[in-house]
Short mmCIF file of C-alpha atoms and ligand atoms in Angstrom, two decimals:
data_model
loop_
_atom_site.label_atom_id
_atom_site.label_comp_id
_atom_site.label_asym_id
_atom_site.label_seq_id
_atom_site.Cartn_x
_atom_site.Cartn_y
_atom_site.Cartn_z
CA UNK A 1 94.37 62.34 79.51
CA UNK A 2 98.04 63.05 79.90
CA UNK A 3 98.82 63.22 83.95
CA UNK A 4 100.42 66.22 84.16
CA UNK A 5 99.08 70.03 84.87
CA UNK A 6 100.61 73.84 85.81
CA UNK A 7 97.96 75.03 88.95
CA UNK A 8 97.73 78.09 89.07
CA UNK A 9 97.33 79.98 92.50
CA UNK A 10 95.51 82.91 91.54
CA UNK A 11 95.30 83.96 95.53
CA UNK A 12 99.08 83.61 96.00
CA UNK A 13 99.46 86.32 92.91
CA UNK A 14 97.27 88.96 94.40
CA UNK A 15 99.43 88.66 97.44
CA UNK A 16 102.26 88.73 95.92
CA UNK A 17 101.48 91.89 94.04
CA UNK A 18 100.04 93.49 97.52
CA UNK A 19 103.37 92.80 98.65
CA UNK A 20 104.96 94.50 95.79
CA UNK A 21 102.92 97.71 95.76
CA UNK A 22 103.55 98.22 99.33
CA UNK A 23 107.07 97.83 98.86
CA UNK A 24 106.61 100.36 96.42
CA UNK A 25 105.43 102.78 98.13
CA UNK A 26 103.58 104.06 94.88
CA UNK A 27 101.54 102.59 92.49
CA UNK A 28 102.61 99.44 90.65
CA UNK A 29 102.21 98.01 86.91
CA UNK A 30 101.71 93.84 87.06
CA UNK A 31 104.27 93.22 84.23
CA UNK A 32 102.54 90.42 82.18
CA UNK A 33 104.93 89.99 78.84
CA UNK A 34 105.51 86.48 77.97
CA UNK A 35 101.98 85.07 78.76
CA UNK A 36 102.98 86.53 82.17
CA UNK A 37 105.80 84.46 82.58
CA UNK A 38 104.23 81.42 81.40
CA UNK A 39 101.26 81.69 83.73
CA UNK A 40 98.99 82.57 81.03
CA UNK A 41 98.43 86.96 80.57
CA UNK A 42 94.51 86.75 80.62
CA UNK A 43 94.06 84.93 83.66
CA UNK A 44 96.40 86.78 85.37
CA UNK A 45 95.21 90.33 84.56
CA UNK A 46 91.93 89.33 85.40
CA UNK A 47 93.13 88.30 88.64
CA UNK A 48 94.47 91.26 89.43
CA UNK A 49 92.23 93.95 87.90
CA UNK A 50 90.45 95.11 90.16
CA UNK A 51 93.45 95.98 92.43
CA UNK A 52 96.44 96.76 89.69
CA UNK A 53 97.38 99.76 88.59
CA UNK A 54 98.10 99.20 85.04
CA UNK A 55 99.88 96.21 83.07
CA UNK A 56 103.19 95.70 81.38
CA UNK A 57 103.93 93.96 78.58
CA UNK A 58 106.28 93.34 75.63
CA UNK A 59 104.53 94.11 72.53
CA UNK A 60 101.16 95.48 71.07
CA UNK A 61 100.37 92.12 70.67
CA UNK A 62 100.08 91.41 74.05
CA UNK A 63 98.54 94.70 74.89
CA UNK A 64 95.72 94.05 72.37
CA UNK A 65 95.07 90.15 74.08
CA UNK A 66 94.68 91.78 77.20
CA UNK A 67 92.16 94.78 75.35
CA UNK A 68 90.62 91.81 73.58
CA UNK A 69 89.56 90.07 76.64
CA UNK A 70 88.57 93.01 78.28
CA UNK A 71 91.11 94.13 80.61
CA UNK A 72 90.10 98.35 80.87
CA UNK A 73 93.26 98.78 83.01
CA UNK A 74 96.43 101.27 82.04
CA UNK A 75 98.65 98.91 79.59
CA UNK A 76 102.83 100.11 79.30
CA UNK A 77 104.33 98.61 76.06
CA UNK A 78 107.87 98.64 77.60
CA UNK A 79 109.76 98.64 74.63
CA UNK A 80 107.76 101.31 72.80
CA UNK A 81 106.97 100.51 69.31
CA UNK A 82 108.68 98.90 66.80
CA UNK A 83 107.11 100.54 63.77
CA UNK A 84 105.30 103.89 63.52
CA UNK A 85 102.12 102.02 62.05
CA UNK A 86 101.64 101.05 65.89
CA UNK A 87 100.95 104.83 67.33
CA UNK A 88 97.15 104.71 65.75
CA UNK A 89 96.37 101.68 67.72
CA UNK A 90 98.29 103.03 70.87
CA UNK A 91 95.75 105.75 71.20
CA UNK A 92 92.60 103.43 69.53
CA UNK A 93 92.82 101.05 72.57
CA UNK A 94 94.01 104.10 75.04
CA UNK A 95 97.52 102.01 75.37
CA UNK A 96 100.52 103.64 76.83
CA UNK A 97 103.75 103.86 74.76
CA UNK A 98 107.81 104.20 76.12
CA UNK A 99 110.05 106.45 74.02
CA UNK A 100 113.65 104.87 74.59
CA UNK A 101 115.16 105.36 71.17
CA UNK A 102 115.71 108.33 68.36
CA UNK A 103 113.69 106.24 65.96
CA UNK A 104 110.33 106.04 68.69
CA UNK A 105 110.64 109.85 69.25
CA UNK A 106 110.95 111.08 65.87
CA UNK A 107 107.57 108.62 65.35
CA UNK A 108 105.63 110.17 67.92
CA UNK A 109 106.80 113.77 66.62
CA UNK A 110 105.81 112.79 63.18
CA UNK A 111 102.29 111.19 64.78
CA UNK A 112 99.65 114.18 65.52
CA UNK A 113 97.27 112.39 67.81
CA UNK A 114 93.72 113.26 68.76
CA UNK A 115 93.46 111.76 71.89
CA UNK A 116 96.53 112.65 74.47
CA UNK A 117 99.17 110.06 74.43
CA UNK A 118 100.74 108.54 77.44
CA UNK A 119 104.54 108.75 76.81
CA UNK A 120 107.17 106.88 79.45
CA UNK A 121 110.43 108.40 78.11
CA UNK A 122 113.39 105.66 79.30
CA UNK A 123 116.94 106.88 80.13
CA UNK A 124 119.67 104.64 79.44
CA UNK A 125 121.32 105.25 83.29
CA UNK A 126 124.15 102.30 82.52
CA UNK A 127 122.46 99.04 81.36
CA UNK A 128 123.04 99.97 77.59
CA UNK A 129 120.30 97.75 75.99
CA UNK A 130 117.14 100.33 75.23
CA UNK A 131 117.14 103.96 76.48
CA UNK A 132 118.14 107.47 75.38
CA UNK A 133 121.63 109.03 76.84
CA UNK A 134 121.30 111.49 79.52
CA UNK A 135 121.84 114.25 77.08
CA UNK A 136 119.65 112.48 74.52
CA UNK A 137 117.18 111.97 77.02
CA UNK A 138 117.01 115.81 78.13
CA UNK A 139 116.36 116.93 74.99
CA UNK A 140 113.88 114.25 74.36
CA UNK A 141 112.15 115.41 77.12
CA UNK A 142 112.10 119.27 75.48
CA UNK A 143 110.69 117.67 72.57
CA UNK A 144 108.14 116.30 73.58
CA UNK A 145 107.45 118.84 76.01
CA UNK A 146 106.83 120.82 72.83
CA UNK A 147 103.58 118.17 71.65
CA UNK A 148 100.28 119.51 72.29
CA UNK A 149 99.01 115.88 72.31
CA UNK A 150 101.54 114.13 74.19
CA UNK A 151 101.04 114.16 78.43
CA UNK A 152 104.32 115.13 80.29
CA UNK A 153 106.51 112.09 80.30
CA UNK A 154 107.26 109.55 83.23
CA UNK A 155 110.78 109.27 83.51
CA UNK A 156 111.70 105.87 83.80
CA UNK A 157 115.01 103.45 83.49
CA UNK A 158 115.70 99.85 84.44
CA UNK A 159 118.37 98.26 86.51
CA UNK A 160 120.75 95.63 84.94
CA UNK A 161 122.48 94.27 88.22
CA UNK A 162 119.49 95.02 91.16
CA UNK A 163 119.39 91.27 92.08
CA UNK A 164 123.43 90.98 93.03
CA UNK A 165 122.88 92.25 96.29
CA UNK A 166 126.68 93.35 96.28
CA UNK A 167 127.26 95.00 93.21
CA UNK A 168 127.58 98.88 93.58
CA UNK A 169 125.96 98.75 89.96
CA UNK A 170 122.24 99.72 90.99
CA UNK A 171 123.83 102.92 93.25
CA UNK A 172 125.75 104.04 90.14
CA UNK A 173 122.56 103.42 87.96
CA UNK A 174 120.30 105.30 90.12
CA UNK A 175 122.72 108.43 90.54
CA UNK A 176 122.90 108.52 86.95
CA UNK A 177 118.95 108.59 87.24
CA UNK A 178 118.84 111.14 89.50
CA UNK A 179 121.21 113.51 87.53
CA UNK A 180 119.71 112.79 83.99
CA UNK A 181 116.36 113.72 85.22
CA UNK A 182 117.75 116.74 87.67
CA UNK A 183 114.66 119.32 87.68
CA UNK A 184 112.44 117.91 85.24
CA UNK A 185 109.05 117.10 86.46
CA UNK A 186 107.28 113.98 86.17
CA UNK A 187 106.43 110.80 87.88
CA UNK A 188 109.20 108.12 88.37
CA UNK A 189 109.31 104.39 87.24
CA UNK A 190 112.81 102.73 88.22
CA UNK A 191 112.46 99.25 89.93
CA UNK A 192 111.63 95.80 88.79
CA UNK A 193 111.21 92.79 91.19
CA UNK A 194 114.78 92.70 92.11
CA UNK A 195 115.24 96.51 92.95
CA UNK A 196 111.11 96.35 95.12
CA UNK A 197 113.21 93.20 97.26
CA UNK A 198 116.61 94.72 97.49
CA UNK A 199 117.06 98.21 96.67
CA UNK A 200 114.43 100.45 99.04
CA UNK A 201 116.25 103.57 97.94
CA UNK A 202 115.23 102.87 94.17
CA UNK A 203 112.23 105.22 93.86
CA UNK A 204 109.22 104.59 92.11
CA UNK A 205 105.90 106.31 91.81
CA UNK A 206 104.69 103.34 89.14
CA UNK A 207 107.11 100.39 90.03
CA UNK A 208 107.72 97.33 87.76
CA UNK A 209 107.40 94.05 89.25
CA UNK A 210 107.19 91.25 87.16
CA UNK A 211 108.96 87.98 88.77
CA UNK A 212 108.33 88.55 91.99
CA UNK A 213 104.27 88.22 91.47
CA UNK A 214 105.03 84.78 90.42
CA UNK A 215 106.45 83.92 93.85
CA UNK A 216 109.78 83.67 92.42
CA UNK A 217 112.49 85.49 94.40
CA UNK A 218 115.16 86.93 92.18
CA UNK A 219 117.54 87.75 95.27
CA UNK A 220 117.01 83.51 96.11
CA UNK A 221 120.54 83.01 97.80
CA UNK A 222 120.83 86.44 99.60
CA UNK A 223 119.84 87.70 102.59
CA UNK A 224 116.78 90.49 102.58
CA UNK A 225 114.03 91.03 104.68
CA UNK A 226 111.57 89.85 102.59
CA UNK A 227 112.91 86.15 101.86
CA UNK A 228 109.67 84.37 103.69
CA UNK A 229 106.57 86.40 102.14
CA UNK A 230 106.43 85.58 98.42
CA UNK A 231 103.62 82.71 97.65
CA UNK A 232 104.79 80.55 95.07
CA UNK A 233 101.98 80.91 91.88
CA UNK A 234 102.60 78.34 89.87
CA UNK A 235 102.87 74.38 90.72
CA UNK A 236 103.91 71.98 88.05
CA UNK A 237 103.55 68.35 88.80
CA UNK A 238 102.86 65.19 86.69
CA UNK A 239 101.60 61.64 87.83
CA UNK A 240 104.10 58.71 88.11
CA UNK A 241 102.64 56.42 84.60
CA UNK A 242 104.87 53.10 85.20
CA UNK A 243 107.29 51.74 88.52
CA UNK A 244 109.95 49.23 88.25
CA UNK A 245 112.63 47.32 89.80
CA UNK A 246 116.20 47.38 89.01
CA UNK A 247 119.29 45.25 90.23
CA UNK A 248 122.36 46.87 91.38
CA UNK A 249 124.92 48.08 88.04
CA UNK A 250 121.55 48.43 86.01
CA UNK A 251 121.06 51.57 84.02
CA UNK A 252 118.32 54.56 83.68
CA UNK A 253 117.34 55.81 80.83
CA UNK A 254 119.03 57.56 77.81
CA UNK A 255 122.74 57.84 78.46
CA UNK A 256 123.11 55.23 81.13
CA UNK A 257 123.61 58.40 82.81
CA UNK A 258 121.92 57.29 86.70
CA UNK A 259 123.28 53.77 87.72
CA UNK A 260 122.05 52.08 90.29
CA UNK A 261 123.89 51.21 93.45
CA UNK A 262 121.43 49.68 95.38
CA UNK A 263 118.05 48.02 94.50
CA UNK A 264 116.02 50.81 92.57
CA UNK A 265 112.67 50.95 92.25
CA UNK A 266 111.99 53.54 89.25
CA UNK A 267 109.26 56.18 88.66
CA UNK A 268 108.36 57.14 85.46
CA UNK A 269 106.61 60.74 85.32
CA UNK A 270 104.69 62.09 82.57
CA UNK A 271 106.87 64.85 82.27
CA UNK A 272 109.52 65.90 80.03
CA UNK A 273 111.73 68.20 78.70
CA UNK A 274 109.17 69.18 75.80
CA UNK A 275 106.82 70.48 78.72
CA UNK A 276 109.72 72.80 80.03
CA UNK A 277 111.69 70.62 82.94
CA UNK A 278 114.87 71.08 82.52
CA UNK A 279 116.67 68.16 80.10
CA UNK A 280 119.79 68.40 81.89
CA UNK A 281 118.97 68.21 85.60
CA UNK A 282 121.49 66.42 87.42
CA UNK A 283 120.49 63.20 88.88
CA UNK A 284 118.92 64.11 92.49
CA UNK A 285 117.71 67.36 91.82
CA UNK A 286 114.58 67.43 94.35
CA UNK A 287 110.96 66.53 93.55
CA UNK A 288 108.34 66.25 95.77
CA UNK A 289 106.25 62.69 95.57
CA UNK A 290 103.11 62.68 97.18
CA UNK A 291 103.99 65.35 99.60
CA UNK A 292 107.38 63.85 101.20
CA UNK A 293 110.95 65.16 98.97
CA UNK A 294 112.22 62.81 96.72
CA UNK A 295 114.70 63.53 93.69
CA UNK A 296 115.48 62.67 89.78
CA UNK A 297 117.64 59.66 88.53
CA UNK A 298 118.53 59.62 85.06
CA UNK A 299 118.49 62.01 82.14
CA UNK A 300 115.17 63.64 81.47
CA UNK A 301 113.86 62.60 78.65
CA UNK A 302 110.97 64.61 76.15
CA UNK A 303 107.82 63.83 77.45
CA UNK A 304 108.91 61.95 80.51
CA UNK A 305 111.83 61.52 83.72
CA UNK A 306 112.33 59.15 86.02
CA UNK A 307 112.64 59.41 89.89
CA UNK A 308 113.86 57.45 93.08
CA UNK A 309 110.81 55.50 94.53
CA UNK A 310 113.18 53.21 96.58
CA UNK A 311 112.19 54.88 99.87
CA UNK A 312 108.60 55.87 99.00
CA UNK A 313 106.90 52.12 99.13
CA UNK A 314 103.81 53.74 99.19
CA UNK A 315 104.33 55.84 95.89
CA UNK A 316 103.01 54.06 92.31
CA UNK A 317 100.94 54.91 89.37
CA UNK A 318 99.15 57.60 89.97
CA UNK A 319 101.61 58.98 92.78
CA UNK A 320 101.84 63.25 91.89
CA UNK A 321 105.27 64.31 91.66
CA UNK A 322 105.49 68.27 92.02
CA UNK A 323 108.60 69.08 89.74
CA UNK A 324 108.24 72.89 91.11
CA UNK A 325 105.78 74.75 93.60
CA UNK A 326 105.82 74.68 97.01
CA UNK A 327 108.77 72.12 97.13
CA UNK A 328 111.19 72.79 95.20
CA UNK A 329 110.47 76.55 94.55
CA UNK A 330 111.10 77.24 90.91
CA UNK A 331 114.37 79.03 91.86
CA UNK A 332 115.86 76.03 94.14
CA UNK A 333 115.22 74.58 90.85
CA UNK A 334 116.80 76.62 88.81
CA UNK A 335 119.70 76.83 90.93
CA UNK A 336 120.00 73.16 90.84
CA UNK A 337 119.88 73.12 86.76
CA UNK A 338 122.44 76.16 86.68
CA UNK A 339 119.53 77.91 84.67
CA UNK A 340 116.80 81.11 85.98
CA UNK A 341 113.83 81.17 87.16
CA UNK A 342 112.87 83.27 84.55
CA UNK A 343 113.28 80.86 81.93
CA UNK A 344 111.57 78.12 83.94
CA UNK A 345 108.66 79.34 83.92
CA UNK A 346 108.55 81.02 80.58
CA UNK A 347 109.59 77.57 79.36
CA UNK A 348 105.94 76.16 80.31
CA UNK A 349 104.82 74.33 76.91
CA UNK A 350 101.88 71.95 76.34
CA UNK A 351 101.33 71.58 79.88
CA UNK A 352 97.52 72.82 80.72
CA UNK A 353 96.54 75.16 83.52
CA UNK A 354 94.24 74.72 86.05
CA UNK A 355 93.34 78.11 87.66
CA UNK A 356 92.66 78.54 91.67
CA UNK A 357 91.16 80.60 93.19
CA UNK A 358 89.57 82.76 90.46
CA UNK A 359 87.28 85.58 91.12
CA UNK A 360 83.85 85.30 90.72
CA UNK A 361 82.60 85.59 87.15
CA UNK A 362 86.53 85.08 85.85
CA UNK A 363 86.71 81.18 85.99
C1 LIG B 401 110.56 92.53 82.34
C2 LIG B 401 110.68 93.93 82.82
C3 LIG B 401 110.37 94.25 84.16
C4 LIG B 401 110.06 93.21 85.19
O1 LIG B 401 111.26 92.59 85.59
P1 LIG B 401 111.32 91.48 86.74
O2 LIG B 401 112.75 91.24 86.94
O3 LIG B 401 110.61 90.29 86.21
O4 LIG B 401 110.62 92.06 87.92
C5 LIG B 401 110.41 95.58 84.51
N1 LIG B 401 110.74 96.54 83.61
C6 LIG B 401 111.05 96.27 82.34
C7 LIG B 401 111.40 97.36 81.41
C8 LIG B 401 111.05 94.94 81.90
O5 LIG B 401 111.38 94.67 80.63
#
């Protein structure tokens, strides 16, 4: 079997989503889209069942895995619908539906539902991808307002710039919240993971964290008082397959691109760019081999890399290389590969999970 696996620290994401609720101050929806960032959406929402308020995702199709496997819990498609074929299903499997465009409200005005349905009407307050105007958004809210079947609105919006600590962007965002949605009653959704860490002023009755459960911080570089209390989830690491010795002036891999300038001995690790490392990490970027730091020499190639074993005598086949976890955190990483967290982990391919620390009776 191929040495290489994504562990999966199901503990470590039920703290991480304490964390987040009590920095909410409200209730909070686990945002699982994207196979939960690549950390797999069923094992996840198990995890957190019992203690989550409700789920977000991306699609009905990710709504209806999570129905599928069981999860009973509140479910927020967070960019609505796409067609109006999708309302019957929305109220079907009790699923709760965002209004953010002219299109999604004249499909729930058209759709005469016999069970109520949960509406989270989305302001546009200065990001400009989904959302209504403020003056769209008003009269949306009459509109609905006017639906016997449809439950009064949460009011909701999302920040484009919460995780540049010294943009005036989220202020400006949130006062065009607050004056969009000026005397209208309802509950509040307004912060993702970046807004919870950074931006205590951004209220929320039903915050949105999604990175953050992962352990990733998406204010990594700036200062904030909670730098030290995210758990990393997810730990990728692969076994070193082959070693070898190289001479001074000899080359690594495709490229040529790592030369060395001392006696080398190479690590191969199974590994590659197919399983979602980065192709174009820069020589050095920092692994961890057998628990001590160690980096990458030479391009990274599709199912395998190479790393420095010169100063790790003890290290050979069957040495584990952590590629991200612990050491480096995914967004050290990421840094290092000038690319986001984000798409690190939602990169994950091929690579199986092993899960830790499952509930009882959720293995
Ligand atoms: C993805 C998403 C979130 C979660 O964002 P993070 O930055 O991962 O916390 C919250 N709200 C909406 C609407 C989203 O699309």
């Amino acid at each position: 079997m191929r040495p290489a696996r994504a562990l999966i620290d199901l503990d470590a994401l039920r703290h991480n989503y304490r964390l987040a609720r009590r920095l909410a101050g409200g209730k909070a929806l686990a945002i699982v889209k994207a196979d939960a960032y690549g950390h797999g959406a069923v094992a996840c929402a198990r995890a957190l069942e019992a203690e989550a308020d409700g789920f977000g995702v991306a699609c009905i199709e990710e709504a209806l895995e999570l129905r599928a496997a069981g999860i009973a819990k509140p479910i927020l498609l967070m960019e609505g619908c796409f067609e109006a074929s999708e309302l019957p299903l929305v109220v079907e499997h009790n699923l709760w539906t965002v209004v953010g465009s002219p299109e999604q409200l004249a499909a729930v005005e058209a759709f005469h539902a016999s069970a109520p349905l949960n509406v989270w009407l989305l302001l546009d307050s200065g990001m400009h991808r989904l959302g209504l105007s403020p003056v769209a958004f008003r009269h949306a809210h009459a509109r609905l307002a006017a639906l016997a079947w449809v439950a009064p609105p949460v009011l909701m919006t999302h920040m484009a710039r919460a995780d540049e600590l010294a943009s005036t962007r989220t202020r400006e965002q949130l006062d065009a919240f607050r004056q969009a949605t000026a005397g209208l009653p309802g509950a509040v959704s307004v912060s993702n993971s970046a807004a919870l860490l950074g931006w205590p002023e951004a209220h929320n009755d039903w915050a949105r964290p999604g990175l953050m459960l992962y352990g990733a911080d998406p204010l990594h570089g700036q200062t904030h008082a909670h730098r030290e209390a995210l758990r990393p989830v997810m730990t990728l690491e692969a076994d070193v397959i082959a070693t070898r010795e190289i001479g001074i002036g000899e080359p690594v891999g495709y490229g040529a691109r790592f030369i060395a300038e001392r006696p080398t001995r190479v690590g191969v690790v199974a590994a590659g760019y197919a399983d979602g490392y980065p192709q174009f990490a820069p020589n050095g970027t920092p692994v961890t081999i057998d628990g001590r730091p160690g980096c990458t020499i030479g391009r990274v190639s599709m199912d395998m890399l190479t790393v420095d074993l010169t100063d790790h005598p003890d290290a050979t086949v069957g040495s584990t290389v952590q590629l991200w976890g612990t050491a480096p955190r995914v967004v050290e990483l990421a840094e290092h590969c000038h690319t986001s967290a984000y798409r690190l982990v939602c990169g994950l391919k091929r690579i199986p999970h092993r899960y830790l620390h499952a509930l009882p009776g959720q293995a």
